[in-house]
Tab-separated table of C-alpha atoms in Angstrom:
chain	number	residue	atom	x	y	z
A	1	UNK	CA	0.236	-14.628	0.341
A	2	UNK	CA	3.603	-13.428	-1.420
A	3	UNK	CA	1.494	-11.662	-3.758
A	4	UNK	CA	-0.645	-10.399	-1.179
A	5	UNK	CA	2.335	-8.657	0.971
A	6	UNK	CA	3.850	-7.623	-2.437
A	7	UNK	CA	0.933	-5.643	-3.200
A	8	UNK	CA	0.388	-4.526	0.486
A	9	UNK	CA	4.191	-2.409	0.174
A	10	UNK	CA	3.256	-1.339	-2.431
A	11	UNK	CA	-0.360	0.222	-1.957
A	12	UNK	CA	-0.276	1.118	1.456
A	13	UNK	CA	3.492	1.229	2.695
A	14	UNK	CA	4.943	3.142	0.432
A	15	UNK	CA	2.076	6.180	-0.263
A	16	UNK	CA	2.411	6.632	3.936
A	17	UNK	CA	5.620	7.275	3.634
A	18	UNK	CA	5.515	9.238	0.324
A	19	UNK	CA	2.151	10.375	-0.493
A	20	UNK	CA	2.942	11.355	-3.870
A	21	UNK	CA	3.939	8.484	-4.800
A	22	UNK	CA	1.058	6.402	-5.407
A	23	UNK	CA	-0.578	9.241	-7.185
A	24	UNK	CA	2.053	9.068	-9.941
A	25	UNK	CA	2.195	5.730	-10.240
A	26	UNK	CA	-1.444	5.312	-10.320
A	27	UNK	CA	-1.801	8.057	-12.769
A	28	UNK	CA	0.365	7.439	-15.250
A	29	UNK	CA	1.418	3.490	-15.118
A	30	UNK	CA	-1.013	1.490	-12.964
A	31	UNK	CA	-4.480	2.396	-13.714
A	32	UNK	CA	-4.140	2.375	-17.571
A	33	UNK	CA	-1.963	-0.742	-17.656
A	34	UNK	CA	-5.176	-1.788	-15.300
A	35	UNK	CA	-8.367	-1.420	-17.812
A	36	UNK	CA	-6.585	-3.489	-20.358
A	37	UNK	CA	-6.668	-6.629	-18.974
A	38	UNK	CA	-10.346	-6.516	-17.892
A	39	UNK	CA	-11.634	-6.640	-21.592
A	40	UNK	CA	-9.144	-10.053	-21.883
A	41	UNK	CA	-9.354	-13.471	-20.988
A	42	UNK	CA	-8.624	-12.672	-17.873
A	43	UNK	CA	-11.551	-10.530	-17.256
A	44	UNK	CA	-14.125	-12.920	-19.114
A	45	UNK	CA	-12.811	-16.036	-16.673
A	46	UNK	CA	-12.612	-13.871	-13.621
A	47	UNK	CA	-8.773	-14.430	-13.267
A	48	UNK	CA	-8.164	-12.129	-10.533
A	49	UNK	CA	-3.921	-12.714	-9.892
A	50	UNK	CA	-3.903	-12.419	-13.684
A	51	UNK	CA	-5.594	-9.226	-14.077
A	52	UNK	CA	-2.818	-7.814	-11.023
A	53	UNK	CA	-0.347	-8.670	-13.156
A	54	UNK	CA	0.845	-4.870	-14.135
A	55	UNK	CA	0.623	-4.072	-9.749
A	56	UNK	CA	2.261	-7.368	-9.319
A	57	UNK	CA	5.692	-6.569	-11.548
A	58	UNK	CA	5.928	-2.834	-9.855
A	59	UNK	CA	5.694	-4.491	-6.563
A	60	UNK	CA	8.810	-6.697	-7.502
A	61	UNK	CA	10.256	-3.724	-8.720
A	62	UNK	CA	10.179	-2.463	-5.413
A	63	UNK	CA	11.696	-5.020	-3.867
A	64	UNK	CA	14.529	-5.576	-5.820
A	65	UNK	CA	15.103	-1.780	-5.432
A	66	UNK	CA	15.254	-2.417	-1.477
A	67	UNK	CA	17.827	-5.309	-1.850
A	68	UNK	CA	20.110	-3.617	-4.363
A	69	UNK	CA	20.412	-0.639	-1.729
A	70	UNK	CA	22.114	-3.167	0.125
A	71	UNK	CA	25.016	-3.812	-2.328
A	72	UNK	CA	25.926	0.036	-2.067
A	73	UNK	CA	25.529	0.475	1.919
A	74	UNK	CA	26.417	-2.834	3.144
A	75	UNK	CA	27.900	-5.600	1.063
A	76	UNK	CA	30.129	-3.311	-1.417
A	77	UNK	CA	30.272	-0.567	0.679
A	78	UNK	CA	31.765	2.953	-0.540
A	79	UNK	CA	34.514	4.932	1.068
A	80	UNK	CA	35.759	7.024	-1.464
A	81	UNK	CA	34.172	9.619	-4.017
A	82	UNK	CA	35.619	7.336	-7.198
A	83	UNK	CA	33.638	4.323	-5.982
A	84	UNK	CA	30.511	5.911	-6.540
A	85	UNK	CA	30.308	5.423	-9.902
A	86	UNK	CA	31.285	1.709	-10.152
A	87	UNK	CA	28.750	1.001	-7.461
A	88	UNK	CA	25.822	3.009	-9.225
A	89	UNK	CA	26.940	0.605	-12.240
A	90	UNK	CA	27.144	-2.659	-9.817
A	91	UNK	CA	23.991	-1.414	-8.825
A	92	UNK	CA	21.979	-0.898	-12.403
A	93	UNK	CA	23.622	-4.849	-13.172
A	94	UNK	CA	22.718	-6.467	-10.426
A	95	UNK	CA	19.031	-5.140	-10.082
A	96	UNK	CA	18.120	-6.022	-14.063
A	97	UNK	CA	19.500	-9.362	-12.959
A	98	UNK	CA	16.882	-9.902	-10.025
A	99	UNK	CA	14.264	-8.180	-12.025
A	100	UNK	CA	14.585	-10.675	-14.627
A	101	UNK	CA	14.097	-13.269	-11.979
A	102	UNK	CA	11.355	-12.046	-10.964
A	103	UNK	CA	9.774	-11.323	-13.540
A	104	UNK	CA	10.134	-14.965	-14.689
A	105	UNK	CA	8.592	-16.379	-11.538
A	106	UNK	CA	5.829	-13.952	-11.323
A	107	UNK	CA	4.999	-14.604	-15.043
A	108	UNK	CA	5.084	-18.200	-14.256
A	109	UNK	CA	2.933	-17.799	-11.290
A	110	UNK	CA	0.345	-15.047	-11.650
A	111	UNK	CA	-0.233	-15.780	-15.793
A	112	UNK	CA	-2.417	-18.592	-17.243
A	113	UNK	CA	0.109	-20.455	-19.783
A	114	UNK	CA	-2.145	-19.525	-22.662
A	115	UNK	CA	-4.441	-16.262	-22.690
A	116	UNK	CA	-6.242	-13.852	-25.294
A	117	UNK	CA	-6.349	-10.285	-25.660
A	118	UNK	CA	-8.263	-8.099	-27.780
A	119	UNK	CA	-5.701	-6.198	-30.669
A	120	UNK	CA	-7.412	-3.620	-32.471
A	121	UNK	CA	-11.041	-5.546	-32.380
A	122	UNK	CA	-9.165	-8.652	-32.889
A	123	UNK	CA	-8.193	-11.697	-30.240
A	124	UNK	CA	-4.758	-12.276	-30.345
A	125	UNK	CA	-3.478	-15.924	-28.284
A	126	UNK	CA	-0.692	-14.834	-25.880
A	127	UNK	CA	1.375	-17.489	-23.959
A	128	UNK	CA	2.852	-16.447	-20.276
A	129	UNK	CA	6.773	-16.839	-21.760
A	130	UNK	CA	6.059	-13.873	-24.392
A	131	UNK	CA	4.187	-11.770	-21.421
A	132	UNK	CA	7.864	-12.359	-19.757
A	133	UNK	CA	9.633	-11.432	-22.280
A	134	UNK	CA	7.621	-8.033	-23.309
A	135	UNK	CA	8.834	-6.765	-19.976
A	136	UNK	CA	12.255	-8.242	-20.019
A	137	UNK	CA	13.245	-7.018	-23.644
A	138	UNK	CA	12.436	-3.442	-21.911
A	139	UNK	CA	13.997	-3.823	-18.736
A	140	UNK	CA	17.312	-4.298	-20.912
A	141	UNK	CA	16.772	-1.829	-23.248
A	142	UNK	CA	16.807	0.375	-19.794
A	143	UNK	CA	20.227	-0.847	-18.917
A	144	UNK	CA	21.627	-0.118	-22.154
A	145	UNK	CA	19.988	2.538	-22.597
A	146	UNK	CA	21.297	3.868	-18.806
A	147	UNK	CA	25.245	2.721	-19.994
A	148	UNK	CA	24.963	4.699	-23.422
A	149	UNK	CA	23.385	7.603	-21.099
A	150	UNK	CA	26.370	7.063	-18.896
A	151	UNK	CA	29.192	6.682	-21.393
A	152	UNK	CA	27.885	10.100	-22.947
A	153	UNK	CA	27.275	12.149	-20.045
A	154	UNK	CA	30.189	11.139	-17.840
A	155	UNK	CA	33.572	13.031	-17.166
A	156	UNK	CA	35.223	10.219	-17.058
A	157	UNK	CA	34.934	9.138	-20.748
A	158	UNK	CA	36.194	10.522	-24.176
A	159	UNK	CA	32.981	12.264	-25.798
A	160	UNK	CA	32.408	14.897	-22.499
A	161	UNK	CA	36.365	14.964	-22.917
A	162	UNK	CA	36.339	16.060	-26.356
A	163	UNK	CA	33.370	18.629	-25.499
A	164	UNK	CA	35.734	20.008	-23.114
A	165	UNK	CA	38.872	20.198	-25.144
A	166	UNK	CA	36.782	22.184	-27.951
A	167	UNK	CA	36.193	25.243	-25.659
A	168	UNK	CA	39.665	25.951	-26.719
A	169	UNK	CA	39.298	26.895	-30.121
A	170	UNK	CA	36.176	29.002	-28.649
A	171	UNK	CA	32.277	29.068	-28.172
A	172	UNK	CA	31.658	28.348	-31.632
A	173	UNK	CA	33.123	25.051	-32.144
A	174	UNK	CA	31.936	24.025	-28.447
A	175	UNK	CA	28.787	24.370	-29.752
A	176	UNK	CA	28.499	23.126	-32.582
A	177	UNK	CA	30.916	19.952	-31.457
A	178	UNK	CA	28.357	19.181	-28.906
A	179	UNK	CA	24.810	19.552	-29.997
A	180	UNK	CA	26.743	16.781	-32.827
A	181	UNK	CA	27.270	14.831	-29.761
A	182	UNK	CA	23.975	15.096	-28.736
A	183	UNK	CA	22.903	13.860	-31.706
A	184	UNK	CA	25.219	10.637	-32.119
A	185	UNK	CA	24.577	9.690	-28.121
A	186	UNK	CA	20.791	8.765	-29.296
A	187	UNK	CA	21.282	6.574	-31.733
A	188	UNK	CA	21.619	3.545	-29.822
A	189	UNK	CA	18.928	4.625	-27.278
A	190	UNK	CA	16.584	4.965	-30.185
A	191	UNK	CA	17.513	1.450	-31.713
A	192	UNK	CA	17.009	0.141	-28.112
A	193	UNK	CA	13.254	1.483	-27.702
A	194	UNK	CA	12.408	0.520	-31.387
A	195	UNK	CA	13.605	-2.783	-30.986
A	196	UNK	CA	11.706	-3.561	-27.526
A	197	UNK	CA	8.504	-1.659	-28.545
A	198	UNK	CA	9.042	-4.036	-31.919
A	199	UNK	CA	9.492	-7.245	-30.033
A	200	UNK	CA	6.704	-6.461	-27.225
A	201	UNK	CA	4.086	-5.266	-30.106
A	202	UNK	CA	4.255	-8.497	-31.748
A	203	UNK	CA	4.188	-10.512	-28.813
A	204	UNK	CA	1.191	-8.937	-26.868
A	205	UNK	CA	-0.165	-5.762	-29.296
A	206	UNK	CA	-0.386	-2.609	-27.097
A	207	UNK	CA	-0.348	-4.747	-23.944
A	208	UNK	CA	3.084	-6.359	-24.537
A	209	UNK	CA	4.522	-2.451	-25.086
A	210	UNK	CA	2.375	-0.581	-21.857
């Protein structure tokens, strides 16, 4: 029945109140995440929950969203400009946490503990605990990914600092000061996907990364 309501918000709740939602997220993550699991195990034994597995973790997704909006308007709630930014960051901790969580339960619930999919013509044997963490290893790399973003972006830290202070010897080394900037704030971001895409591929093949 959780599962049920889960997909309900997410299918028929949410497109009424913002049609173009559920054409995005059908276009580009659902559908194709979707066709995979049909030429699995789960297909070939009929495992229905299994098979939901992709609609099941974006419905979480959206429900963790809804209860972390409630750390910024009602439990921490802000007054002044300067606590924006601390509760944006409260906010990016706090709903990896619960995602995590969930993801964990749902894996536990919706997955058979051993399955097979198909890798490049080949059957590879996935367990339910490597399915978890495929989508946990990303949902970190986010958050670090989001705190480097952050940290290279924001006013209120050295490197946009140092941009700033090198308009004073002119254009030239403004320029050239920050597309070096630009450069250097990837580099972590980069490790972060390769890592994650690394872990997932060798986990679940191209299911463990989509």
């Amino acid at each position: 029945r959780l599962l049920l309501i889960m997909l309900v918000i997410m299918l028929v709740i949410l497109p009424v109140w913002d049609p173009i939602y559920l054409v995005h997220m059908q276009r580009h993550l659902v559908l194709p995440l979707l066709l995979l699991p049909c030429i699995s195990s789960f297909g070939i034994n009929h495992e229905f929950t299994a098979m939901l597995f992709p609609l099941i973790i974006s419905s979480v997704g959206l429900l963790v969203c809804f209860l972390t909006t409630l750390f910024a308007t009602d439990f921490f709630e802000i007054k002044l400009v300067k606590e924006i930014e601390p509760a944006l960051k409260k906010q990016l901790v706090i709903s990896t946490v619960l995602m995590t969580v969930g993801i964990a339960i749902v894996s536990w619930i919706a997955l058979p503990s051993t399955f097979t999919i198909f890798n490049f013509g080949e059957q590879k044997v996935v367990k339910n605990w490597q399915l978890f963490l495929c989508v946990s290893v990303g949902l970190w790399a986010g958050l670090i990914i989001g705190f480097v973003t952050e940290y290279y972006t924001s006013n209120a830290y050295s490197p946009v600092q140092d941009v700033a202070d090198s308009c004073r010897t002119g254009a030239a080394t403004n320029v050239i000061f920050g597309l070096a900037l630009g450069y250097k704030s990837v580099i972590i971001p980069i490790f972060a996907i390769a890592i994650s895409i690394f872990v997932s591929f060798s986990f679940a093949a191209m299911y463990g990364v989509a």
